[in-house]
């Protein structure tokens, strides 16, 4: 960094530049913005980050992130409806929650099976899932994994592991809401045609 | 440097925030990698799935650079295998075996043609497992481990060939095996290209090709065979038990 910037600010810019979507130039802009709003934004942000850093942890049940040992979803008795939704990571869980249609509980795998990245079944939270199916009297497992080769390989593996313990379903595949056929890839169109339904 | 070729995607690895390093098995340039800008975008993710057939244009300043790919979809195979767990595991095994066996940037026209034919059968034809077994034989042949299954290595007979020597890869007849029978590998009829095959026979054939692939693996840095192949064989064995 340049010599006009103090080492502390320089260190802050370097750290900010490591965030997704930010490079050195945009990090400098963000830091300047924070400094210009020191009281209203920078101090509360620093305090909030410090608090979250001290308390954030992975839920012991589902792998979601929260500030307690058990996350809000797992500790909510109203969500113990016998359904459990399997997602790849926390961002997928948040996406499902934004839709506000699923009222059961989740299980975050923490990845998918991948030969390329050397991720095998033992690296995922599958044993914990099997344990939960028994202890929480689960009646349906919903596989909400990505419609990719790795995602579906993982889905089939989990389906084999769960076996006859409970019903297993997966998200449908096809034309997205607002999607135009002309812009869809042929894989999606094939999947949509295979999953066509009577109207 | 610039060339244009068609091929099947073998692997996709995220590179930075928006790009991907894609490995493609092409007809004229072999197994080749390149960076695809925007490769993890919503538009390109469905195209960049292992097994998909794509047309690529590779550009780099020097030949030994990683270079960049511009990718055009030709046909997707993802939807055909997505709901068929055995075909999906087969696809994973094929891409993993190609990455495992083939050197980079070396054309293998015969393996390419065979691989594309096999990938096109996945999830469409019921005979693809037999085709997979024969494809492994071809892969072994291309890598210098060709099996000689034409006649008995002991008696010279052309009939009743039911074993393969684990050392030489040559066929052995029932009469020629004698007391060594329990030390020899099985030679099911499907490996001789005779008719269709039951799952049990296919598993026997895969045991035999697996033995020689393990020998090949010793020459390739003593690495274990890819897990994807083991998972495919486990699943096939399970379908027979069920």
PDB file of N, CA, C and O in Angstrom, chain A residues 17-22 113-121 146-150 152-154 156-157 159-160 170 173 185-188 190-191 194, chain B residues 11-13 17 23 43 45-47 49-51 73-85 88-89 91-92 96 99 227-228 231 235 238:
ATOM      1  N   UNK A  17     -10.126  -6.476   1.714  1.00  0.00           N
ATOM      2  CA  UNK A  17      -9.932  -6.950   0.333  1.00  0.00           C
ATOM      3  C   UNK A  17     -10.044  -8.464   0.229  1.00  0.00           C
ATOM      4  O   UNK A  17     -10.175  -9.000  -0.864  1.00  0.00           O
ATOM      5  N   UNK A  18     -10.012  -9.143   1.376  1.00  0.00           N
ATOM      6  CA  UNK A  18     -10.151 -10.605   1.352  1.00  0.00           C
ATOM      7  C   UNK A  18     -11.606 -11.050   1.326  1.00  0.00           C
ATOM      8  O   UNK A  18     -11.900 -12.234   1.167  1.00  0.00           O
ATOM      9  N   UNK A  19     -12.536 -10.093   1.501  1.00  0.00           N
ATOM     10  CA  UNK A  19     -13.957 -10.460   1.493  1.00  0.00           C
ATOM     11  C   UNK A  19     -14.414 -10.764   0.075  1.00  0.00           C
ATOM     12  O   UNK A  19     -13.895 -10.188  -0.889  1.00  0.00           O
ATOM     13  N   UNK A  20     -15.401 -11.678  -0.069  1.00  0.00           N
ATOM     14  CA  UNK A  20     -15.876 -11.989  -1.415  1.00  0.00           C
ATOM     15  C   UNK A  20     -16.457 -10.761  -2.100  1.00  0.00           C
ATOM     16  O   UNK A  20     -17.185  -9.981  -1.467  1.00  0.00           O
ATOM     17  N   UNK A  21     -16.123 -10.565  -3.343  1.00  0.00           N
ATOM     18  CA  UNK A  21     -16.663  -9.433  -4.111  1.00  0.00           C
ATOM     19  C   UNK A  21     -15.848  -8.171  -3.984  1.00  0.00           C
ATOM     20  O   UNK A  21     -16.120  -7.190  -4.666  1.00  0.00           O
ATOM     21  N   UNK A  22     -14.870  -8.170  -3.091  1.00  0.00           N
ATOM     22  CA  UNK A  22     -14.054  -6.962  -2.902  1.00  0.00           C
ATOM     23  C   UNK A  22     -12.617  -7.214  -3.353  1.00  0.00           C
ATOM     24  O   UNK A  22     -12.048  -8.264  -3.074  1.00  0.00           O
ATOM     25  N   UNK A 113     -20.405 -35.058  -1.889  1.00  0.00           N
ATOM     26  CA  UNK A 113     -19.374 -36.033  -2.253  1.00  0.00           C
ATOM     27  C   UNK A 113     -18.647 -35.519  -3.488  1.00  0.00           C
ATOM     28  O   UNK A 113     -19.290 -35.087  -4.439  1.00  0.00           O
ATOM     29  N   UNK A 114     -17.343 -35.534  -3.454  1.00  0.00           N
ATOM     30  CA  UNK A 114     -16.590 -35.054  -4.605  1.00  0.00           C
ATOM     31  C   UNK A 114     -15.260 -35.785  -4.697  1.00  0.00           C
ATOM     32  O   UNK A 114     -14.420 -35.668  -3.795  1.00  0.00           O
ATOM     33  N   UNK A 115     -15.112 -36.544  -5.776  1.00  0.00           N
ATOM     34  CA  UNK A 115     -13.848 -37.261  -5.965  1.00  0.00           C
ATOM     35  C   UNK A 115     -12.720 -36.264  -6.182  1.00  0.00           C
ATOM     36  O   UNK A 115     -11.600 -36.448  -5.725  1.00  0.00           O
ATOM     37  N   UNK A 116     -13.056 -35.162  -6.857  1.00  0.00           N
ATOM     38  CA  UNK A 116     -12.053 -34.165  -7.204  1.00  0.00           C
ATOM     39  C   UNK A 116     -11.454 -33.509  -5.959  1.00  0.00           C
ATOM     40  O   UNK A 116     -10.254 -33.310  -5.850  1.00  0.00           O
ATOM     41  N   UNK A 117     -12.335 -33.176  -5.002  1.00  0.00           N
ATOM     42  CA  UNK A 117     -11.864 -32.514  -3.787  1.00  0.00           C
ATOM     43  C   UNK A 117     -11.610 -33.510  -2.656  1.00  0.00           C
ATOM     44  O   UNK A 117     -11.432 -33.104  -1.505  1.00  0.00           O
ATOM     45  N   UNK A 118     -11.672 -34.798  -2.996  1.00  0.00           N
ATOM     46  CA  UNK A 118     -11.415 -35.848  -2.012  1.00  0.00           C
ATOM     47  C   UNK A 118     -12.374 -35.769  -0.821  1.00  0.00           C
ATOM     48  O   UNK A 118     -11.968 -35.929   0.319  1.00  0.00           O
ATOM     49  N   UNK A 119     -13.639 -35.483  -1.091  1.00  0.00           N
ATOM     50  CA  UNK A 119     -14.645 -35.460  -0.026  1.00  0.00           C
ATOM     51  C   UNK A 119     -15.452 -36.748  -0.119  1.00  0.00           C
ATOM     52  O   UNK A 119     -16.169 -36.977  -1.089  1.00  0.00           O
ATOM     53  N   UNK A 120     -15.289 -37.593   0.868  1.00  0.00           N
ATOM     54  CA  UNK A 120     -16.015 -38.862   0.919  1.00  0.00           C
ATOM     55  C   UNK A 120     -17.146 -38.766   1.926  1.00  0.00           C
ATOM     56  O   UNK A 120     -17.327 -37.724   2.571  1.00  0.00           O
ATOM     57  N   UNK A 121     -17.929 -39.822   2.082  1.00  0.00           N
ATOM     58  CA  UNK A 121     -19.068 -39.809   3.007  1.00  0.00           C
ATOM     59  C   UNK A 121     -18.669 -39.455   4.429  1.00  0.00           C
ATOM     60  O   UNK A 121     -19.430 -38.827   5.169  1.00  0.00           O
ATOM     61  N   UNK A 146     -28.161 -29.518  -4.717  1.00  0.00           N
ATOM     62  CA  UNK A 146     -28.043 -28.877  -6.033  1.00  0.00           C
ATOM     63  C   UNK A 146     -28.263 -29.892  -7.164  1.00  0.00           C
ATOM     64  O   UNK A 146     -27.901 -31.057  -7.030  1.00  0.00           O
ATOM     65  N   UNK A 147     -28.827 -29.415  -8.263  1.00  0.00           N
ATOM     66  CA  UNK A 147     -29.067 -30.288  -9.425  1.00  0.00           C
ATOM     67  C   UNK A 147     -27.797 -30.383 -10.266  1.00  0.00           C
ATOM     68  O   UNK A 147     -27.791 -30.083 -11.457  1.00  0.00           O
ATOM     69  N   UNK A 148     -26.723 -30.784  -9.609  1.00  0.00           N
ATOM     70  CA  UNK A 148     -25.442 -30.973 -10.288  1.00  0.00           C
ATOM     71  C   UNK A 148     -25.053 -32.446 -10.154  1.00  0.00           C
ATOM     72  O   UNK A 148     -25.688 -33.182  -9.377  1.00  0.00           O
ATOM     73  N   UNK A 149     -24.023 -32.850 -10.868  1.00  0.00           N
ATOM     74  CA  UNK A 149     -23.588 -34.251 -10.787  1.00  0.00           C
ATOM     75  C   UNK A 149     -23.192 -34.596  -9.347  1.00  0.00           C
ATOM     76  O   UNK A 149     -23.624 -35.610  -8.801  1.00  0.00           O
ATOM     77  N   UNK A 150     -22.418 -33.721  -8.707  1.00  0.00           N
ATOM     78  CA  UNK A 150     -21.996 -33.975  -7.321  1.00  0.00           C
ATOM     79  C   UNK A 150     -23.196 -33.984  -6.374  1.00  0.00           C
ATOM     80  O   UNK A 150     -23.294 -34.825  -5.481  1.00  0.00           O
ATOM     81  N   UNK A 152     -26.377 -34.634  -7.007  1.00  0.00           N
ATOM     82  CA  UNK A 152     -27.248 -35.796  -7.179  1.00  0.00           C
ATOM     83  C   UNK A 152     -26.557 -37.090  -6.768  1.00  0.00           C
ATOM     84  O   UNK A 152     -27.199 -38.011  -6.264  1.00  0.00           O
ATOM     85  N   UNK A 153     -25.229 -37.158  -6.937  1.00  0.00           N
ATOM     86  CA  UNK A 153     -24.485 -38.335  -6.441  1.00  0.00           C
ATOM     87  C   UNK A 153     -24.650 -38.424  -4.928  1.00  0.00           C
ATOM     88  O   UNK A 153     -24.897 -39.502  -4.376  1.00  0.00           O
ATOM     89  N   UNK A 154     -24.553 -37.275  -4.264  1.00  0.00           N
ATOM     90  CA  UNK A 154     -24.716 -37.231  -2.812  1.00  0.00           C
ATOM     91  C   UNK A 154     -26.142 -37.613  -2.423  1.00  0.00           C
ATOM     92  O   UNK A 154     -26.360 -38.354  -1.463  1.00  0.00           O
ATOM     93  N   UNK A 156     -28.265 -39.556  -4.006  1.00  0.00           N
ATOM     94  CA  UNK A 156     -28.478 -41.003  -4.137  1.00  0.00           C
ATOM     95  C   UNK A 156     -27.768 -41.753  -3.004  1.00  0.00           C
ATOM     96  O   UNK A 156     -28.286 -42.743  -2.494  1.00  0.00           O
ATOM     97  N   UNK A 157     -26.595 -41.269  -2.633  1.00  0.00           N
ATOM     98  CA  UNK A 157     -25.860 -41.924  -1.543  1.00  0.00           C
ATOM     99  C   UNK A 157     -26.670 -41.833  -0.237  1.00  0.00           C
ATOM    100  O   UNK A 157     -26.831 -42.824   0.476  1.00  0.00           O
ATOM    101  N   UNK A 159     -29.880 -41.380   0.050  1.00  0.00           N
ATOM    102  CA  UNK A 159     -31.087 -42.207  -0.083  1.00  0.00           C
ATOM    103  C   UNK A 159     -30.766 -43.669   0.224  1.00  0.00           C
ATOM    104  O   UNK A 159     -31.549 -44.351   0.895  1.00  0.00           O
ATOM    105  N   UNK A 160     -29.611 -44.134  -0.238  1.00  0.00           N
ATOM    106  CA  UNK A 160     -29.207 -45.515   0.049  1.00  0.00           C
ATOM    107  C   UNK A 160     -28.961 -45.718   1.541  1.00  0.00           C
ATOM    108  O   UNK A 160     -29.315 -46.740   2.111  1.00  0.00           O
ATOM    109  N   UNK A 170     -37.195 -35.620  -3.080  1.00  0.00           N
ATOM    110  CA  UNK A 170     -36.209 -34.609  -3.477  1.00  0.00           C
ATOM    111  C   UNK A 170     -36.919 -33.483  -4.209  1.00  0.00           C
ATOM    112  O   UNK A 170     -38.047 -33.658  -4.691  1.00  0.00           O
ATOM    113  N   UNK A 173     -37.099 -30.859 -10.548  1.00  0.00           N
ATOM    114  CA  UNK A 173     -36.166 -30.170 -11.445  1.00  0.00           C
ATOM    115  C   UNK A 173     -36.923 -29.735 -12.696  1.00  0.00           C
ATOM    116  O   UNK A 173     -37.736 -30.493 -13.216  1.00  0.00           O
ATOM    117  N   UNK A 185     -30.849 -24.311 -20.849  1.00  0.00           N
ATOM    118  CA  UNK A 185     -29.936 -25.301 -21.424  1.00  0.00           C
ATOM    119  C   UNK A 185     -30.720 -26.584 -21.677  1.00  0.00           C
ATOM    120  O   UNK A 185     -31.789 -26.810 -21.086  1.00  0.00           O
ATOM    121  N   UNK A 186     -30.187 -27.440 -22.568  1.00  0.00           N
ATOM    122  CA  UNK A 186     -30.960 -28.628 -22.951  1.00  0.00           C
ATOM    123  C   UNK A 186     -31.115 -29.622 -21.804  1.00  0.00           C
ATOM    124  O   UNK A 186     -32.089 -30.372 -21.769  1.00  0.00           O
ATOM    125  N   UNK A 187     -30.180 -29.627 -20.839  1.00  0.00           N
ATOM    126  CA  UNK A 187     -30.314 -30.511 -19.674  1.00  0.00           C
ATOM    127  C   UNK A 187     -31.543 -30.163 -18.854  1.00  0.00           C
ATOM    128  O   UNK A 187     -32.304 -31.045 -18.429  1.00  0.00           O
ATOM    129  N   UNK A 188     -31.756 -28.867 -18.631  1.00  0.00           N
ATOM    130  CA  UNK A 188     -32.913 -28.419 -17.843  1.00  0.00           C
ATOM    131  C   UNK A 188     -34.210 -28.734 -18.589  1.00  0.00           C
ATOM    132  O   UNK A 188     -35.189 -29.184 -17.974  1.00  0.00           O
ATOM    133  N   UNK A 190     -34.678 -31.131 -20.745  1.00  0.00           N
ATOM    134  CA  UNK A 190     -34.894 -32.591 -20.675  1.00  0.00           C
ATOM    135  C   UNK A 190     -35.473 -32.972 -19.316  1.00  0.00           C
ATOM    136  O   UNK A 190     -36.440 -33.740 -19.238  1.00  0.00           O
ATOM    137  N   UNK A 191     -34.884 -32.422 -18.240  1.00  0.00           N
ATOM    138  CA  UNK A 191     -35.372 -32.731 -16.889  1.00  0.00           C
ATOM    139  C   UNK A 191     -36.812 -32.279 -16.725  1.00  0.00           C
ATOM    140  O   UNK A 191     -37.643 -32.987 -16.138  1.00  0.00           O
ATOM    141  N   UNK A 194     -39.103 -34.613 -18.635  1.00  0.00           N
ATOM    142  CA  UNK A 194     -39.238 -35.892 -17.936  1.00  0.00           C
ATOM    143  C   UNK A 194     -40.159 -35.787 -16.713  1.00  0.00           C
ATOM    144  O   UNK A 194     -40.820 -36.738 -16.363  1.00  0.00           O
TER     145      UNK A 194
ATOM    146  N   UNK B  11     -13.932 -32.552 -15.354  1.00  0.00           N
ATOM    147  CA  UNK B  11     -14.018 -31.976 -14.006  1.00  0.00           C
ATOM    148  C   UNK B  11     -14.109 -30.464 -14.088  1.00  0.00           C
ATOM    149  O   UNK B  11     -13.681 -29.861 -15.075  1.00  0.00           O
ATOM    150  N   UNK B  12     -14.673 -29.902 -13.033  1.00  0.00           N
ATOM    151  CA  UNK B  12     -14.805 -28.447 -12.931  1.00  0.00           C
ATOM    152  C   UNK B  12     -14.394 -28.055 -11.521  1.00  0.00           C
ATOM    153  O   UNK B  12     -14.885 -28.635 -10.544  1.00  0.00           O
ATOM    154  N   UNK B  13     -13.457 -27.142 -11.433  1.00  0.00           N
ATOM    155  CA  UNK B  13     -12.991 -26.696 -10.118  1.00  0.00           C
ATOM    156  C   UNK B  13     -13.097 -25.177 -10.060  1.00  0.00           C
ATOM    157  O   UNK B  13     -12.667 -24.492 -10.998  1.00  0.00           O
ATOM    158  N   UNK B  17     -13.339 -16.051  -7.588  1.00  0.00           N
ATOM    159  CA  UNK B  17     -14.747 -15.852  -7.226  1.00  0.00           C
ATOM    160  C   UNK B  17     -15.707 -16.168  -8.349  1.00  0.00           C
ATOM    161  O   UNK B  17     -16.859 -16.513  -8.115  1.00  0.00           O
ATOM    162  N   UNK B  23     -11.619 -29.183 -16.991  1.00  0.00           N
ATOM    163  CA  UNK B  23     -10.814 -30.187 -17.669  1.00  0.00           C
ATOM    164  C   UNK B  23     -11.710 -30.881 -18.689  1.00  0.00           C
ATOM    165  O   UNK B  23     -12.782 -31.377 -18.327  1.00  0.00           O
ATOM    166  N   UNK B  43     -25.473 -18.920 -15.689  1.00  0.00           N
ATOM    167  CA  UNK B  43     -25.641 -19.275 -17.094  1.00  0.00           C
ATOM    168  C   UNK B  43     -24.771 -20.488 -17.470  1.00  0.00           C
ATOM    169  O   UNK B  43     -25.194 -21.362 -18.212  1.00  0.00           O
ATOM    170  N   UNK B  45     -23.068 -22.704 -15.241  1.00  0.00           N
ATOM    171  CA  UNK B  45     -23.032 -23.881 -14.360  1.00  0.00           C
ATOM    172  C   UNK B  45     -23.765 -25.092 -14.953  1.00  0.00           C
ATOM    173  O   UNK B  45     -23.237 -26.204 -14.910  1.00  0.00           O
ATOM    174  N   UNK B  46     -24.967 -24.926 -15.531  1.00  0.00           N
ATOM    175  CA  UNK B  46     -25.627 -26.114 -16.104  1.00  0.00           C
ATOM    176  C   UNK B  46     -24.844 -26.728 -17.264  1.00  0.00           C
ATOM    177  O   UNK B  46     -24.928 -27.925 -17.497  1.00  0.00           O
ATOM    178  N   UNK B  47     -24.090 -25.904 -17.974  1.00  0.00           N
ATOM    179  CA  UNK B  47     -23.310 -26.403 -19.116  1.00  0.00           C
ATOM    180  C   UNK B  47     -22.058 -27.119 -18.619  1.00  0.00           C
ATOM    181  O   UNK B  47     -21.679 -28.169 -19.145  1.00  0.00           O
ATOM    182  N   UNK B  49     -21.045 -29.246 -16.476  1.00  0.00           N
ATOM    183  CA  UNK B  49     -21.231 -30.406 -15.610  1.00  0.00           C
ATOM    184  C   UNK B  49     -20.421 -31.572 -16.182  1.00  0.00           C
ATOM    185  O   UNK B  49     -20.364 -31.741 -17.405  1.00  0.00           O
ATOM    186  N   UNK B  50     -19.795 -32.378 -15.311  1.00  0.00           N
ATOM    187  CA  UNK B  50     -19.026 -33.511 -15.821  1.00  0.00           C
ATOM    188  C   UNK B  50     -19.867 -34.370 -16.768  1.00  0.00           C
ATOM    189  O   UNK B  50     -21.028 -34.651 -16.493  1.00  0.00           O
ATOM    190  N   UNK B  51     -19.265 -34.752 -17.879  1.00  0.00           N
ATOM    191  CA  UNK B  51     -19.962 -35.596 -18.853  1.00  0.00           C
ATOM    192  C   UNK B  51     -20.570 -34.810 -19.997  1.00  0.00           C
ATOM    193  O   UNK B  51     -20.838 -35.377 -21.056  1.00  0.00           O
ATOM    194  N   UNK B  73     -22.019 -25.092 -25.433  1.00  0.00           N
ATOM    195  CA  UNK B  73     -22.632 -26.404 -25.178  1.00  0.00           C
ATOM    196  C   UNK B  73     -22.985 -27.122 -26.476  1.00  0.00           C
ATOM    197  O   UNK B  73     -23.429 -26.488 -27.432  1.00  0.00           O
ATOM    198  N   UNK B  74     -22.759 -28.423 -26.502  1.00  0.00           N
ATOM    199  CA  UNK B  74     -23.187 -29.248 -27.647  1.00  0.00           C
ATOM    200  C   UNK B  74     -24.372 -30.097 -27.214  1.00  0.00           C
ATOM    201  O   UNK B  74     -25.444 -30.027 -27.789  1.00  0.00           O
ATOM    202  N   UNK B  75     -24.186 -30.904 -26.168  1.00  0.00           N
ATOM    203  CA  UNK B  75     -25.330 -31.595 -25.563  1.00  0.00           C
ATOM    204  C   UNK B  75     -25.003 -31.950 -24.116  1.00  0.00           C
ATOM    205  O   UNK B  75     -23.867 -32.253 -23.774  1.00  0.00           O
ATOM    206  N   UNK B  76     -26.059 -31.891 -23.305  1.00  0.00           N
ATOM    207  CA  UNK B  76     -25.896 -32.198 -21.891  1.00  0.00           C
ATOM    208  C   UNK B  76     -26.243 -33.663 -21.664  1.00  0.00           C
ATOM    209  O   UNK B  76     -27.155 -34.195 -22.290  1.00  0.00           O
ATOM    210  N   UNK B  77     -25.489 -34.313 -20.795  1.00  0.00           N
ATOM    211  CA  UNK B  77     -25.836 -35.695 -20.436  1.00  0.00           C
ATOM    212  C   UNK B  77     -26.328 -35.753 -18.992  1.00  0.00           C
ATOM    213  O   UNK B  77     -26.629 -36.827 -18.487  1.00  0.00           O
ATOM    214  N   UNK B  78     -26.375 -34.588 -18.341  1.00  0.00           N
ATOM    215  CA  UNK B  78     -26.714 -34.541 -16.916  1.00  0.00           C
ATOM    216  C   UNK B  78     -28.127 -35.060 -16.668  1.00  0.00           C
ATOM    217  O   UNK B  78     -28.341 -35.891 -15.785  1.00  0.00           O
ATOM    218  N   UNK B  79     -29.085 -34.571 -17.448  1.00  0.00           N
ATOM    219  CA  UNK B  79     -30.480 -34.933 -17.200  1.00  0.00           C
ATOM    220  C   UNK B  79     -30.710 -36.430 -17.401  1.00  0.00           C
ATOM    221  O   UNK B  79     -31.520 -37.034 -16.696  1.00  0.00           O
ATOM    222  N   UNK B  80     -29.979 -37.040 -18.337  1.00  0.00           N
ATOM    223  CA  UNK B  80     -30.179 -38.462 -18.635  1.00  0.00           C
ATOM    224  C   UNK B  80     -29.751 -39.342 -17.458  1.00  0.00           C
ATOM    225  O   UNK B  80     -30.304 -40.430 -17.262  1.00  0.00           O
ATOM    226  N   UNK B  81     -28.764 -38.883 -16.686  1.00  0.00           N
ATOM    227  CA  UNK B  81     -28.248 -39.742 -15.606  1.00  0.00           C
ATOM    228  C   UNK B  81     -28.723 -39.306 -14.219  1.00  0.00           C
ATOM    229  O   UNK B  81     -28.577 -40.059 -13.260  1.00  0.00           O
ATOM    230  N   UNK B  82     -29.288 -38.132 -14.137  1.00  0.00           N
ATOM    231  CA  UNK B  82     -29.610 -37.525 -12.835  1.00  0.00           C
ATOM    232  C   UNK B  82     -30.453 -38.428 -11.931  1.00  0.00           C
ATOM    233  O   UNK B  82     -30.214 -38.511 -10.735  1.00  0.00           O
ATOM    234  N   UNK B  83     -31.422 -39.100 -12.520  1.00  0.00           N
ATOM    235  CA  UNK B  83     -32.326 -39.895 -11.686  1.00  0.00           C
ATOM    236  C   UNK B  83     -32.018 -41.392 -11.716  1.00  0.00           C
ATOM    237  O   UNK B  83     -32.794 -42.185 -11.219  1.00  0.00           O
ATOM    238  N   UNK B  84     -30.911 -41.744 -12.322  1.00  0.00           N
ATOM    239  CA  UNK B  84     -30.521 -43.146 -12.420  1.00  0.00           C
ATOM    240  C   UNK B  84     -29.211 -43.308 -11.655  1.00  0.00           C
ATOM    241  O   UNK B  84     -28.138 -42.946 -12.151  1.00  0.00           O
ATOM    242  N   UNK B  85     -29.301 -43.844 -10.433  1.00  0.00           N
ATOM    243  CA  UNK B  85     -28.113 -43.824  -9.569  1.00  0.00           C
ATOM    244  C   UNK B  85     -26.950 -44.642 -10.129  1.00  0.00           C
ATOM    245  O   UNK B  85     -25.805 -44.285  -9.944  1.00  0.00           O
ATOM    246  N   UNK B  88     -25.426 -42.626 -12.937  1.00  0.00           N
ATOM    247  CA  UNK B  88     -24.712 -41.492 -12.342  1.00  0.00           C
ATOM    248  C   UNK B  88     -23.355 -41.941 -11.785  1.00  0.00           C
ATOM    249  O   UNK B  88     -22.328 -41.279 -11.995  1.00  0.00           O
ATOM    250  N   UNK B  89     -23.376 -43.097 -11.112  1.00  0.00           N
ATOM    251  CA  UNK B  89     -22.101 -43.594 -10.574  1.00  0.00           C
ATOM    252  C   UNK B  89     -21.187 -44.033 -11.722  1.00  0.00           C
ATOM    253  O   UNK B  89     -19.967 -43.919 -11.629  1.00  0.00           O
ATOM    254  N   UNK B  91     -21.093 -42.580 -14.704  1.00  0.00           N
ATOM    255  CA  UNK B  91     -20.537 -41.328 -15.241  1.00  0.00           C
ATOM    256  C   UNK B  91     -19.361 -40.854 -14.387  1.00  0.00           C
ATOM    257  O   UNK B  91     -18.302 -40.479 -14.908  1.00  0.00           O
ATOM    258  N   UNK B  92     -19.547 -40.917 -13.066  1.00  0.00           N
ATOM    259  CA  UNK B  92     -18.462 -40.512 -12.164  1.00  0.00           C
ATOM    260  C   UNK B  92     -17.240 -41.412 -12.347  1.00  0.00           C
ATOM    261  O   UNK B  92     -16.098 -40.939 -12.333  1.00  0.00           O
ATOM    262  N   UNK B  96     -13.635 -40.136 -13.723  1.00  0.00           N
ATOM    263  CA  UNK B  96     -12.514 -40.327 -12.780  1.00  0.00           C
ATOM    264  C   UNK B  96     -11.431 -41.207 -13.393  1.00  0.00           C
ATOM    265  O   UNK B  96     -10.231 -40.930 -13.246  1.00  0.00           O
ATOM    266  N   UNK B  99      -9.419 -39.293 -15.988  1.00  0.00           N
ATOM    267  CA  UNK B  99      -8.489 -38.359 -15.341  1.00  0.00           C
ATOM    268  C   UNK B  99      -7.326 -39.124 -14.710  1.00  0.00           C
ATOM    269  O   UNK B  99      -6.208 -38.635 -14.638  1.00  0.00           O
ATOM    270  N   UNK B 227     -11.955 -43.672  -6.108  1.00  0.00           N
ATOM    271  CA  UNK B 227     -13.087 -44.144  -5.304  1.00  0.00           C
ATOM    272  C   UNK B 227     -14.353 -44.272  -6.138  1.00  0.00           C
ATOM    273  O   UNK B 227     -15.212 -45.101  -5.854  1.00  0.00           O
ATOM    274  N   UNK B 228     -14.475 -43.393  -7.151  1.00  0.00           N
ATOM    275  CA  UNK B 228     -15.689 -43.396  -7.971  1.00  0.00           C
ATOM    276  C   UNK B 228     -15.885 -44.757  -8.642  1.00  0.00           C
ATOM    277  O   UNK B 228     -17.009 -45.237  -8.768  1.00  0.00           O
ATOM    278  N   UNK B 231     -17.108 -47.168  -5.952  1.00  0.00           N
ATOM    279  CA  UNK B 231     -18.519 -46.926  -5.608  1.00  0.00           C
ATOM    280  C   UNK B 231     -19.442 -47.497  -6.679  1.00  0.00           C
ATOM    281  O   UNK B 231     -20.493 -48.050  -6.372  1.00  0.00           O
ATOM    282  N   UNK B 235     -22.182 -50.412  -6.034  1.00  0.00           N
ATOM    283  CA  UNK B 235     -23.596 -50.202  -6.366  1.00  0.00           C
ATOM    284  C   UNK B 235     -24.100 -51.293  -7.306  1.00  0.00           C
ATOM    285  O   UNK B 235     -25.210 -51.806  -7.139  1.00  0.00           O
ATOM    286  N   UNK B 238     -24.651 -54.329  -5.348  1.00  0.00           N
ATOM    287  CA  UNK B 238     -25.863 -54.203  -4.532  1.00  0.00           C
ATOM    288  C   UNK B 238     -27.114 -54.450  -5.381  1.00  0.00           C
ATOM    289  O   UNK B 238     -28.073 -55.032  -4.923  1.00  0.00           O
TER     290      UNK B 238
END
